[in-house]
Coordinates of N, CA, C and O in Angstrom, one line a residue:
M1 N -60.8 -90.5 24.6 CA -61.3 -89.8 25.7 C -60.2 -89.3 26.6 O -60.3 -88.2 27.0
K2 N -59.3 -90.3 27.0 CA -58.2 -89.9 27.9 C -57.4 -88.8 27.2 O -56.9 -87.9 27.9
K3 N -57.2 -89.0 25.9 CA -56.4 -88.0 25.2 C -57.0 -86.6 25.2 O -56.4 -85.6 25.4
D4 N -58.3 -86.6 25.1 CA -59.1 -85.3 25.1 C -59.0 -84.6 26.5 O -58.8 -83.4 26.6
I5 N -59.0 -85.5 27.6 CA -58.9 -84.9 28.9 C -57.5 -84.4 29.1 O -57.3 -83.3 29.7
L6 N -56.5 -85.1 28.6 CA -55.1 -84.6 28.8 C -54.9 -83.3 28.0 O -54.2 -82.4 28.5
I7 N -55.4 -83.2 26.8 CA -55.3 -82.0 26.0 C -56.1 -80.8 26.7 O -55.5 -79.7 26.8
L8 N -57.2 -81.1 27.3 CA -58.0 -80.1 28.0 C -57.2 -79.6 29.2 O -57.2 -78.5 29.5
A9 N -56.6 -80.6 30.0 CA -55.9 -80.2 31.2 C -54.6 -79.4 30.8 O -54.3 -78.4 31.5
A10 N -54.0 -79.8 29.7 CA -52.8 -79.0 29.2 C -53.3 -77.6 28.8 O -52.6 -76.6 29.1
L11 N -54.4 -77.5 28.2 CA -54.9 -76.2 27.7 C -55.2 -75.3 28.9 O -54.9 -74.1 29.0
I12 N -55.9 -75.9 29.9 CA -56.2 -75.2 31.2 C -54.9 -74.7 31.9 O -54.8 -73.6 32.3
A13 N -53.9 -75.6 31.9 CA -52.7 -75.2 32.6 C -52.0 -74.1 31.9 O -51.5 -73.2 32.5
V14 N -52.0 -74.1 30.5 CA -51.4 -73.0 29.7 C -52.2 -71.7 30.0 O -51.6 -70.6 30.2
V15 N -53.5 -71.8 30.0 CA -54.3 -70.6 30.2 C -54.1 -70.0 31.6 O -54.0 -68.8 31.8
I16 N -53.8 -70.8 32.6 CA -53.6 -70.4 33.9 C -52.1 -69.9 34.0 O -51.8 -68.8 34.6
A17 N -51.2 -70.6 33.4 CA -49.8 -70.3 33.5 C -49.3 -69.0 32.8 O -48.5 -68.3 33.3
V18 N -49.9 -68.7 31.6 CA -49.5 -67.6 30.8 C -49.6 -66.3 31.6 O -48.7 -65.5 31.7
P19 N -50.8 -66.0 32.2 CA -50.9 -64.7 32.9 C -49.9 -64.6 34.1 O -49.3 -63.6 34.4
F20 N -49.8 -65.8 34.8 CA -48.9 -65.8 35.9 C -47.4 -65.5 35.5 O -46.7 -64.7 36.1
L21 N -47.0 -66.2 34.4 CA -45.6 -65.9 33.9 C -45.5 -64.5 33.3 O -44.4 -63.9 33.5
A22 N -46.5 -64.0 32.7 CA -46.5 -62.6 32.2 C -46.3 -61.6 33.4 O -45.5 -60.7 33.3
T23 N -47.0 -61.9 34.5 CA -46.9 -61.0 35.7 C -45.5 -61.1 36.2 O -44.9 -60.1 36.6
K24 N -45.0 -62.3 36.3 CA -43.6 -62.5 36.9 C -42.6 -61.8 36.0 O -41.7 -61.2 36.5
A25 N -42.8 -61.9 34.7 CA -41.9 -61.2 33.7 C -42.0 -59.7 33.9 O -40.9 -59.0 33.9
E26 N -43.2 -59.2 34.0 CA -43.4 -57.8 34.2 C -42.7 -57.3 35.5 O -42.1 -56.2 35.6
E27 N -42.8 -58.1 36.6 CA -42.2 -57.7 37.9 C -40.7 -57.7 37.7 O -40.0 -56.8 38.3
A28 N -40.1 -58.7 37.0 CA -38.7 -58.7 36.8 C -38.2 -57.5 36.0 O -37.2 -56.9 36.3
I29 N -39.0 -57.1 35.0 CA -38.6 -56.0 34.2 C -38.7 -54.7 35.1 O -37.8 -53.9 35.0
Q30 N -39.7 -54.6 35.9 CA -39.8 -53.4 36.8 C -38.6 -53.4 37.8 O -38.0 -52.3 38.0
I31 N -38.2 -54.5 38.3 CA -37.1 -54.5 39.2 C -35.8 -54.1 38.5 O -35.0 -53.3 39.0
K32 N -35.6 -54.6 37.3 CA -34.4 -54.2 36.5 C -34.4 -52.7 36.2 O -33.4 -52.1 36.3
N33 N -35.6 -52.2 35.9 CA -35.7 -50.8 35.6 C -35.4 -49.9 36.8 O -34.7 -48.9 36.7
E34 N -35.8 -50.4 38.0 CA -35.5 -49.7 39.2 C -34.0 -49.7 39.6 O -33.5 -48.7 40.0
E35 N -33.4 -50.9 39.3 CA -32.0 -51.1 39.6 C -31.2 -50.2 38.6 O -30.2 -49.5 39.0
F36 N -31.7 -50.1 37.4 CA -31.0 -49.2 36.4 C -31.1 -47.8 36.8 O -30.1 -47.0 36.7
K37 N -32.3 -47.4 37.2 CA -32.5 -46.0 37.6 C -31.7 -45.6 38.8 O -31.1 -44.5 38.9
E38 N -31.6 -46.5 39.8 CA -30.8 -46.3 40.9 C -29.3 -46.2 40.5 O -28.6 -45.3 41.1
K39 N -28.8 -47.0 39.6 CA -27.5 -46.9 39.1 C -27.2 -45.6 38.4 O -26.2 -44.9 38.7
Q40 N -28.2 -45.1 37.6 CA -28.1 -43.8 37.0 C -28.0 -42.7 38.1 O -27.2 -41.8 37.9
N41 N -28.9 -42.8 39.1 CA -28.9 -41.8 40.1 C -27.5 -41.7 40.9 O -27.0 -40.7 41.2
R42 N -27.0 -42.9 41.2 CA -25.7 -43.0 41.9 C -24.6 -42.4 41.0 O -23.8 -41.6 41.5
E43 N -24.6 -42.7 39.7 CA -23.6 -42.1 38.8 C -23.7 -40.6 38.7 O -22.7 -39.9 38.8
C44 N -24.9 -40.1 38.7 CA -25.2 -38.7 38.6 C -24.7 -38.0 39.9 O -24.1 -37.0 39.9
Y45 N -25.0 -38.6 41.0 CA -24.6 -38.1 42.3 C -23.1 -38.1 42.5 O -22.5 -37.1 42.9
E46 N -22.4 -39.1 42.0 CA -21.0 -39.2 42.1 C -20.3 -38.1 41.2 O -19.4 -37.5 41.6
K47 N -20.9 -37.9 40.0 CA -20.4 -36.9 39.1 C -20.6 -35.5 39.7 O -19.7 -34.7 39.6
A48 N -21.7 -35.3 40.4 CA -22.0 -34.0 41.0 C -21.0 -33.8 42.1 O -20.5 -32.7 42.3
E49 N -20.6 -34.8 42.9 CA -19.6 -34.7 43.9 C -18.3 -34.3 43.3 O -17.6 -33.5 43.9
E50 N -17.9 -34.9 42.2 CA -16.7 -34.6 41.5 C -16.7 -33.1 41.1 O -15.7 -32.4 41.3
C51 N -17.8 -32.6 40.6 CA -17.9 -31.2 40.3 C -17.8 -30.3 41.5 O -17.2 -29.3 41.4
M52 N -18.5 -30.7 42.6 CA -18.4 -29.9 43.8 C -16.9 -29.8 44.2 O -16.4 -28.7 44.6
D53 N -16.2 -30.9 44.3 CA -14.8 -30.9 44.7 C -13.9 -30.1 43.8 O -12.9 -29.6 44.2
A54 N -14.3 -30.0 42.5 CA -13.5 -29.3 41.5 C -13.9 -27.8 41.5 O -13.4 -27.0 40.7
G55 N -14.9 -27.4 42.3 CA -15.4 -26.0 42.3 C -16.2 -25.7 41.1 O -16.5 -24.5 40.8
K56 N -16.8 -26.7 40.4 CA -17.7 -26.4 39.3 C -19.1 -26.5 39.8 O -19.9 -27.5 39.5
Y57 N -19.5 -25.5 40.5 CA -20.8 -25.5 41.3 C -22.0 -25.5 40.3 O -23.0 -26.1 40.6
D58 N -21.9 -24.7 39.2 CA -23.1 -24.7 38.3 C -23.3 -26.1 37.7 O -24.5 -26.5 37.6
E59 N -22.3 -26.8 37.4 CA -22.5 -28.2 36.8 C -23.0 -29.1 37.9 O -23.9 -29.9 37.6
A60 N -22.5 -29.0 39.1 CA -23.0 -29.8 40.2 C -24.5 -29.5 40.5 O -25.2 -30.5 40.6
I61 N -24.9 -28.3 40.5 CA -26.3 -28.0 40.7 C -27.1 -28.6 39.6 O -28.2 -29.2 39.8
E62 N -26.7 -28.5 38.3 CA -27.4 -29.0 37.2 C -27.6 -30.5 37.4 O -28.7 -31.1 37.1
L63 N -26.6 -31.2 37.8 CA -26.6 -32.7 37.9 C -27.5 -33.0 39.1 O -28.3 -34.0 39.0
L64 N -27.4 -32.3 40.2 CA -28.1 -32.6 41.4 C -29.6 -32.4 41.2 O -30.5 -33.1 41.8
E65 N -30.0 -31.4 40.4 CA -31.4 -31.1 40.2 C -32.0 -32.2 39.3 O -33.3 -32.3 39.3
K66 N -31.3 -33.1 38.7 CA -31.8 -34.2 37.9 C -32.2 -35.3 38.8 O -33.0 -36.2 38.4
L67 N -31.7 -35.3 40.0 CA -32.0 -36.4 41.0 C -33.3 -36.2 41.7 O -33.7 -35.0 41.8
P68 N -34.0 -37.2 42.1 CA -35.3 -37.0 42.8 C -35.0 -36.3 44.1 O -34.0 -36.5 44.7
G69 N -36.0 -35.5 44.6 CA -35.8 -34.7 45.8 C -35.5 -35.5 47.0 O -34.9 -35.0 47.9
Y70 N -36.0 -36.7 47.0 CA -35.8 -37.6 48.2 C -34.5 -38.2 48.2 O -34.1 -38.8 49.2
Y71 N -33.7 -38.1 47.2 CA -32.4 -38.8 47.0 C -31.4 -38.3 48.0 O -30.9 -37.2 47.8
E72 N -31.0 -39.1 48.9 CA -30.0 -38.8 49.9 C -30.2 -37.3 50.4 O -31.2 -37.0 50.9
D73 N -29.1 -36.5 50.4 CA -29.2 -35.2 50.9 C -29.1 -34.1 49.8 O -28.6 -33.0 50.0
V74 N -29.7 -34.5 48.6 CA -29.5 -33.6 47.5 C -30.0 -32.2 47.7 O -29.3 -31.2 47.3
E75 N -31.1 -32.0 48.3 CA -31.7 -30.7 48.6 C -30.7 -29.8 49.3 O -30.5 -28.6 48.9
Y76 N -29.9 -30.3 50.2 CA -29.0 -29.5 51.0 C -27.7 -29.4 50.3 O -27.0 -28.3 50.4
I77 N -27.3 -30.3 49.5 CA -26.1 -30.2 48.7 C -26.3 -29.1 47.6 O -25.4 -28.3 47.3
I78 N -27.5 -29.1 47.0 CA -27.8 -28.0 46.1 C -27.7 -26.6 46.8 O -27.1 -25.7 46.3
Q79 N -28.2 -26.6 48.0 CA -28.2 -25.3 48.8 C -26.7 -24.9 49.0 O -26.3 -23.8 48.8
Y80 N -25.9 -25.9 49.4 CA -24.5 -25.6 49.6 C -23.8 -25.2 48.3 O -22.9 -24.3 48.3
A81 N -24.1 -25.9 47.2 CA -23.5 -25.6 45.9 C -23.8 -24.1 45.5 O -23.0 -23.4 45.0
K82 N -25.1 -23.7 45.7 CA -25.5 -22.4 45.4 C -24.7 -21.4 46.3 O -24.3 -20.3 45.8
F83 N -24.6 -21.7 47.5 CA -23.8 -20.9 48.4 C -22.3 -20.7 47.9 O -21.8 -19.6 47.8
C84 N -21.7 -21.9 47.6 CA -20.3 -21.8 47.2 C -20.2 -21.1 45.9 O -19.2 -20.3 45.7
D85 N -21.2 -21.2 45.0 CA -21.2 -20.5 43.7 C -21.3 -19.0 44.0 O -20.5 -18.2 43.4
A86 N -22.1 -18.6 44.9 CA -22.3 -17.2 45.3 C -21.0 -16.6 45.9 O -20.6 -15.5 45.6
V87 N -20.3 -17.4 46.7 CA -19.0 -17.0 47.3 C -18.0 -16.8 46.2 O -17.3 -15.8 46.1
Q88 N -18.0 -17.8 45.3 CA -17.0 -17.8 44.1 C -17.3 -16.5 43.3 O -16.3 -16.0 42.7
N89 N -18.5 -16.1 43.2 CA -18.9 -15.0 42.3 C -18.9 -13.6 43.1 O -19.3 -12.6 42.5
G90 N -18.4 -13.7 44.3 CA -18.2 -12.4 45.1 C -19.5 -11.8 45.6 O -19.6 -10.6 45.8
E91 N -20.5 -12.6 45.8 CA -21.8 -12.1 46.4 C -21.6 -11.5 47.8 O -20.7 -12.0 48.5
G92 N -22.4 -10.5 48.2 CA -22.3 -9.9 49.5 C -22.8 -10.8 50.6 O -23.5 -11.8 50.3
I93 N -22.6 -10.4 51.8 CA -23.0 -11.2 53.0 C -24.5 -11.3 53.1 O -24.9 -12.4 53.5
E94 N -25.2 -10.3 52.7 CA -26.7 -10.4 52.8 C -27.2 -11.6 51.9 O -28.1 -12.4 52.3
E95 N -26.7 -11.6 50.7 CA -27.1 -12.7 49.7 C -26.6 -14.1 50.2 O -27.4 -15.0 50.2
L96 N -25.4 -14.1 50.7 CA -24.9 -15.4 51.3 C -25.8 -15.9 52.4 O -26.1 -17.1 52.6
Y97 N -26.1 -14.9 53.3 CA -27.0 -15.3 54.5 C -28.3 -15.8 54.0 O -28.8 -16.8 54.6
K98 N -28.9 -15.3 53.0 CA -30.2 -15.8 52.5 C -30.0 -17.2 51.9 O -31.0 -18.0 52.1
L99 N -28.9 -17.5 51.3 CA -28.7 -18.8 50.7 C -28.5 -19.9 51.8 O -28.7 -21.1 51.5
I100 N -28.1 -19.5 53.0 CA -27.6 -20.5 53.9 C -28.4 -20.4 55.3 O -28.0 -21.0 56.3
W101 N -29.5 -19.7 55.3 CA -30.2 -19.5 56.5 C -30.7 -20.7 57.2 O -30.9 -20.8 58.4
Y102 N -31.0 -21.8 56.4 CA -31.5 -23.0 57.0 C -30.6 -24.2 56.7 O -30.3 -24.5 55.5
V103 N -30.2 -24.9 57.7 CA -29.4 -26.1 57.6 C -30.1 -27.1 58.5 O -30.4 -26.8 59.6
P104 N -30.2 -28.3 58.1 CA -30.9 -29.3 58.9 C -30.1 -29.6 60.2 O -28.8 -29.7 60.2
K105 N -30.8 -29.8 61.3 CA -30.1 -30.1 62.5 C -30.1 -31.6 62.7 O -30.9 -32.3 62.1
G106 N -29.4 -32.1 63.7 CA -29.4 -33.5 64.0 C -28.5 -34.3 63.1 O -27.7 -33.8 62.3
D107 N -28.7 -35.6 63.2 CA -27.9 -36.6 62.5 C -28.5 -37.2 61.2 O -28.0 -38.1 60.6
E108 N -29.7 -36.6 60.9 CA -30.4 -37.2 59.8 C -29.6 -37.1 58.5 O -29.6 -38.0 57.7
Y109 N -28.9 -36.0 58.3 CA -28.0 -35.8 57.2 C -26.6 -35.7 57.7 O -26.4 -34.8 58.6
S110 N -25.7 -36.4 57.1 CA -24.3 -36.3 57.6 C -23.2 -36.5 56.6 O -22.2 -37.0 56.9
S111 N -23.5 -36.1 55.4 CA -22.4 -36.2 54.4 C -21.4 -35.1 54.6 O -21.6 -34.2 55.4
K112 N -20.3 -35.2 53.9 CA -19.3 -34.2 54.0 C -19.8 -32.8 53.6 O -19.4 -31.8 54.2
Y113 N -20.7 -32.7 52.7 CA -21.2 -31.5 52.3 C -22.1 -30.9 53.3 O -22.2 -29.6 53.5
I114 N -22.9 -31.7 54.0 CA -23.7 -31.2 55.0 C -22.9 -30.6 56.2 O -23.2 -29.6 56.7
E115 N -21.8 -31.3 56.5 CA -20.9 -30.8 57.5 C -20.3 -29.4 57.1 O -20.2 -28.5 57.9
E116 N -19.9 -29.3 55.8 CA -19.4 -28.1 55.3 C -20.4 -27.0 55.3 O -20.2 -25.8 55.6
L117 N -21.7 -27.4 55.0 CA -22.8 -26.5 55.0 C -23.0 -25.9 56.4 O -23.2 -24.7 56.6
R118 N -23.0 -26.8 57.4 CA -23.2 -26.4 58.8 C -22.1 -25.4 59.2 O -22.3 -24.4 59.8
K119 N -20.8 -25.7 58.8 CA -19.7 -24.8 59.1 C -19.9 -23.4 58.4 O -19.7 -22.4 59.0
A120 N -20.3 -23.5 57.2 CA -20.5 -22.3 56.4 C -21.6 -21.4 57.0 O -21.5 -20.2 57.1
Q121 N -22.7 -22.1 57.4 CA -23.8 -21.4 58.1 C -23.3 -20.7 59.3 O -23.6 -19.5 59.5
K122 N -22.6 -21.4 60.1 CA -22.1 -20.8 61.4 C -21.2 -19.5 61.1 O -21.4 -18.5 61.7
D123 N -20.3 -19.7 60.2 CA -19.4 -18.6 59.8 C -20.2 -17.4 59.2 O -19.9 -16.3 59.5
T124 N -21.1 -17.7 58.3 CA -21.9 -16.7 57.7 C -22.8 -16.0 58.7 O -22.9 -14.8 58.6
E125 N -23.4 -16.7 59.6 CA -24.2 -16.1 60.6 C -23.4 -15.1 61.4 O -23.8 -14.0 61.7
E126 N -22.2 -15.5 61.8 CA -21.3 -14.6 62.6 C -20.9 -13.3 61.8 O -21.0 -12.2 62.3
Q127 N -20.6 -13.5 60.5 CA -20.3 -12.4 59.6 C -21.5 -11.5 59.4 O -21.4 -10.3 59.4
Y128 N -22.6 -12.1 59.3 CA -23.9 -11.3 59.1 C -24.2 -10.5 60.3 O -24.6 -9.3 60.2
K129 N -24.0 -11.1 61.5 CA -24.3 -10.3 62.7 C -23.4 -9.1 62.8 O -23.8 -8.0 63.1
K130 N -22.1 -9.3 62.5 CA -21.1 -8.2 62.5 C -21.5 -7.1 61.5 O -21.5 -5.9 61.7
Y131 N -21.9 -7.6 60.3 CA -22.3 -6.7 59.2 C -23.5 -5.9 59.7 O -23.5 -4.7 59.5
M132 N -24.5 -6.5 60.2 CA -25.7 -5.8 60.7 C -25.4 -4.8 61.8 O -26.0 -3.7 61.8
A133 N -24.5 -5.2 62.7 CA -24.1 -4.3 63.8 C -23.4 -3.0 63.2 O -23.7 -1.9 63.6
Q134 N -22.5 -3.2 62.2 CA -21.9 -2.1 61.5 C -22.9 -1.3 60.8 O -22.8 -0.1 60.7
K135 N -23.8 -2.0 60.2 CA -24.9 -1.2 59.4 C -25.7 -0.4 60.3 O -26.1 0.8 59.9
E136 N -26.0 -0.9 61.5 CA -26.8 -0.1 62.5 C -26.0 1.2 62.9 O -26.6 2.2 63.2
K137 N -24.7 1.0 63.0 CA -23.9 2.1 63.4 C -23.7 3.1 62.3 O -23.2 4.2 62.5
G138 N -24.1 2.7 61.1 CA -23.9 3.6 59.9 C -22.6 3.5 59.2 O -22.3 4.3 58.3
S139 N -21.8 2.6 59.6 CA -20.5 2.4 59.0 C -20.5 1.6 57.7 O -19.5 1.5 57.0
V140 N -21.7 1.0 57.4 CA -21.8 0.2 56.2 C -23.1 0.6 55.5 O -24.1 0.9 56.2
K141 N -23.1 0.7 54.2 CA -24.3 1.1 53.5 C -24.9 0.0 52.8 O -24.4 -1.0 52.4

C-alpha cells in the first residue's frame, strides 16, 4: 500500500514537473534565439559601418535594410547612405535636397552618422537656397 502511494506520488510529481520543465526549456531556447538574433544584428550593423566608412554606400544600404526598423538609428543611417551615394554619383542639388530634407532633431539619435547627416543637411539646405535664388533669377535652368 505504501509502495503504491509512493509510486502514485512520484507519478503525480512527474506529470506536474514535465510541463514546467518543458516551459522553462522553451523559455531558455527563446532567450538564446533572441541573443543570437541580437548578435547577428550587431554584426550586420558593424559591417554596415565599415562599408559606410569605406564609401561602399550600396553595400551599407543593403546591410542596414536587413536590420529591424527600430534598431538603433538605422532609418537615418540609410538616409545618410543614400545621400552619400547620390553625392558620389554626381546627383544634382535638387535630388540631394529631397534625400536629406528630414533629419531628427534633439538628442534621441546621436551616432557619428547622425551628426554627419545633420551637417550635410545644413550644407545642402544652404546650397539649395542659393540654387533656388539663382533659378528665380534665370541664371540656372
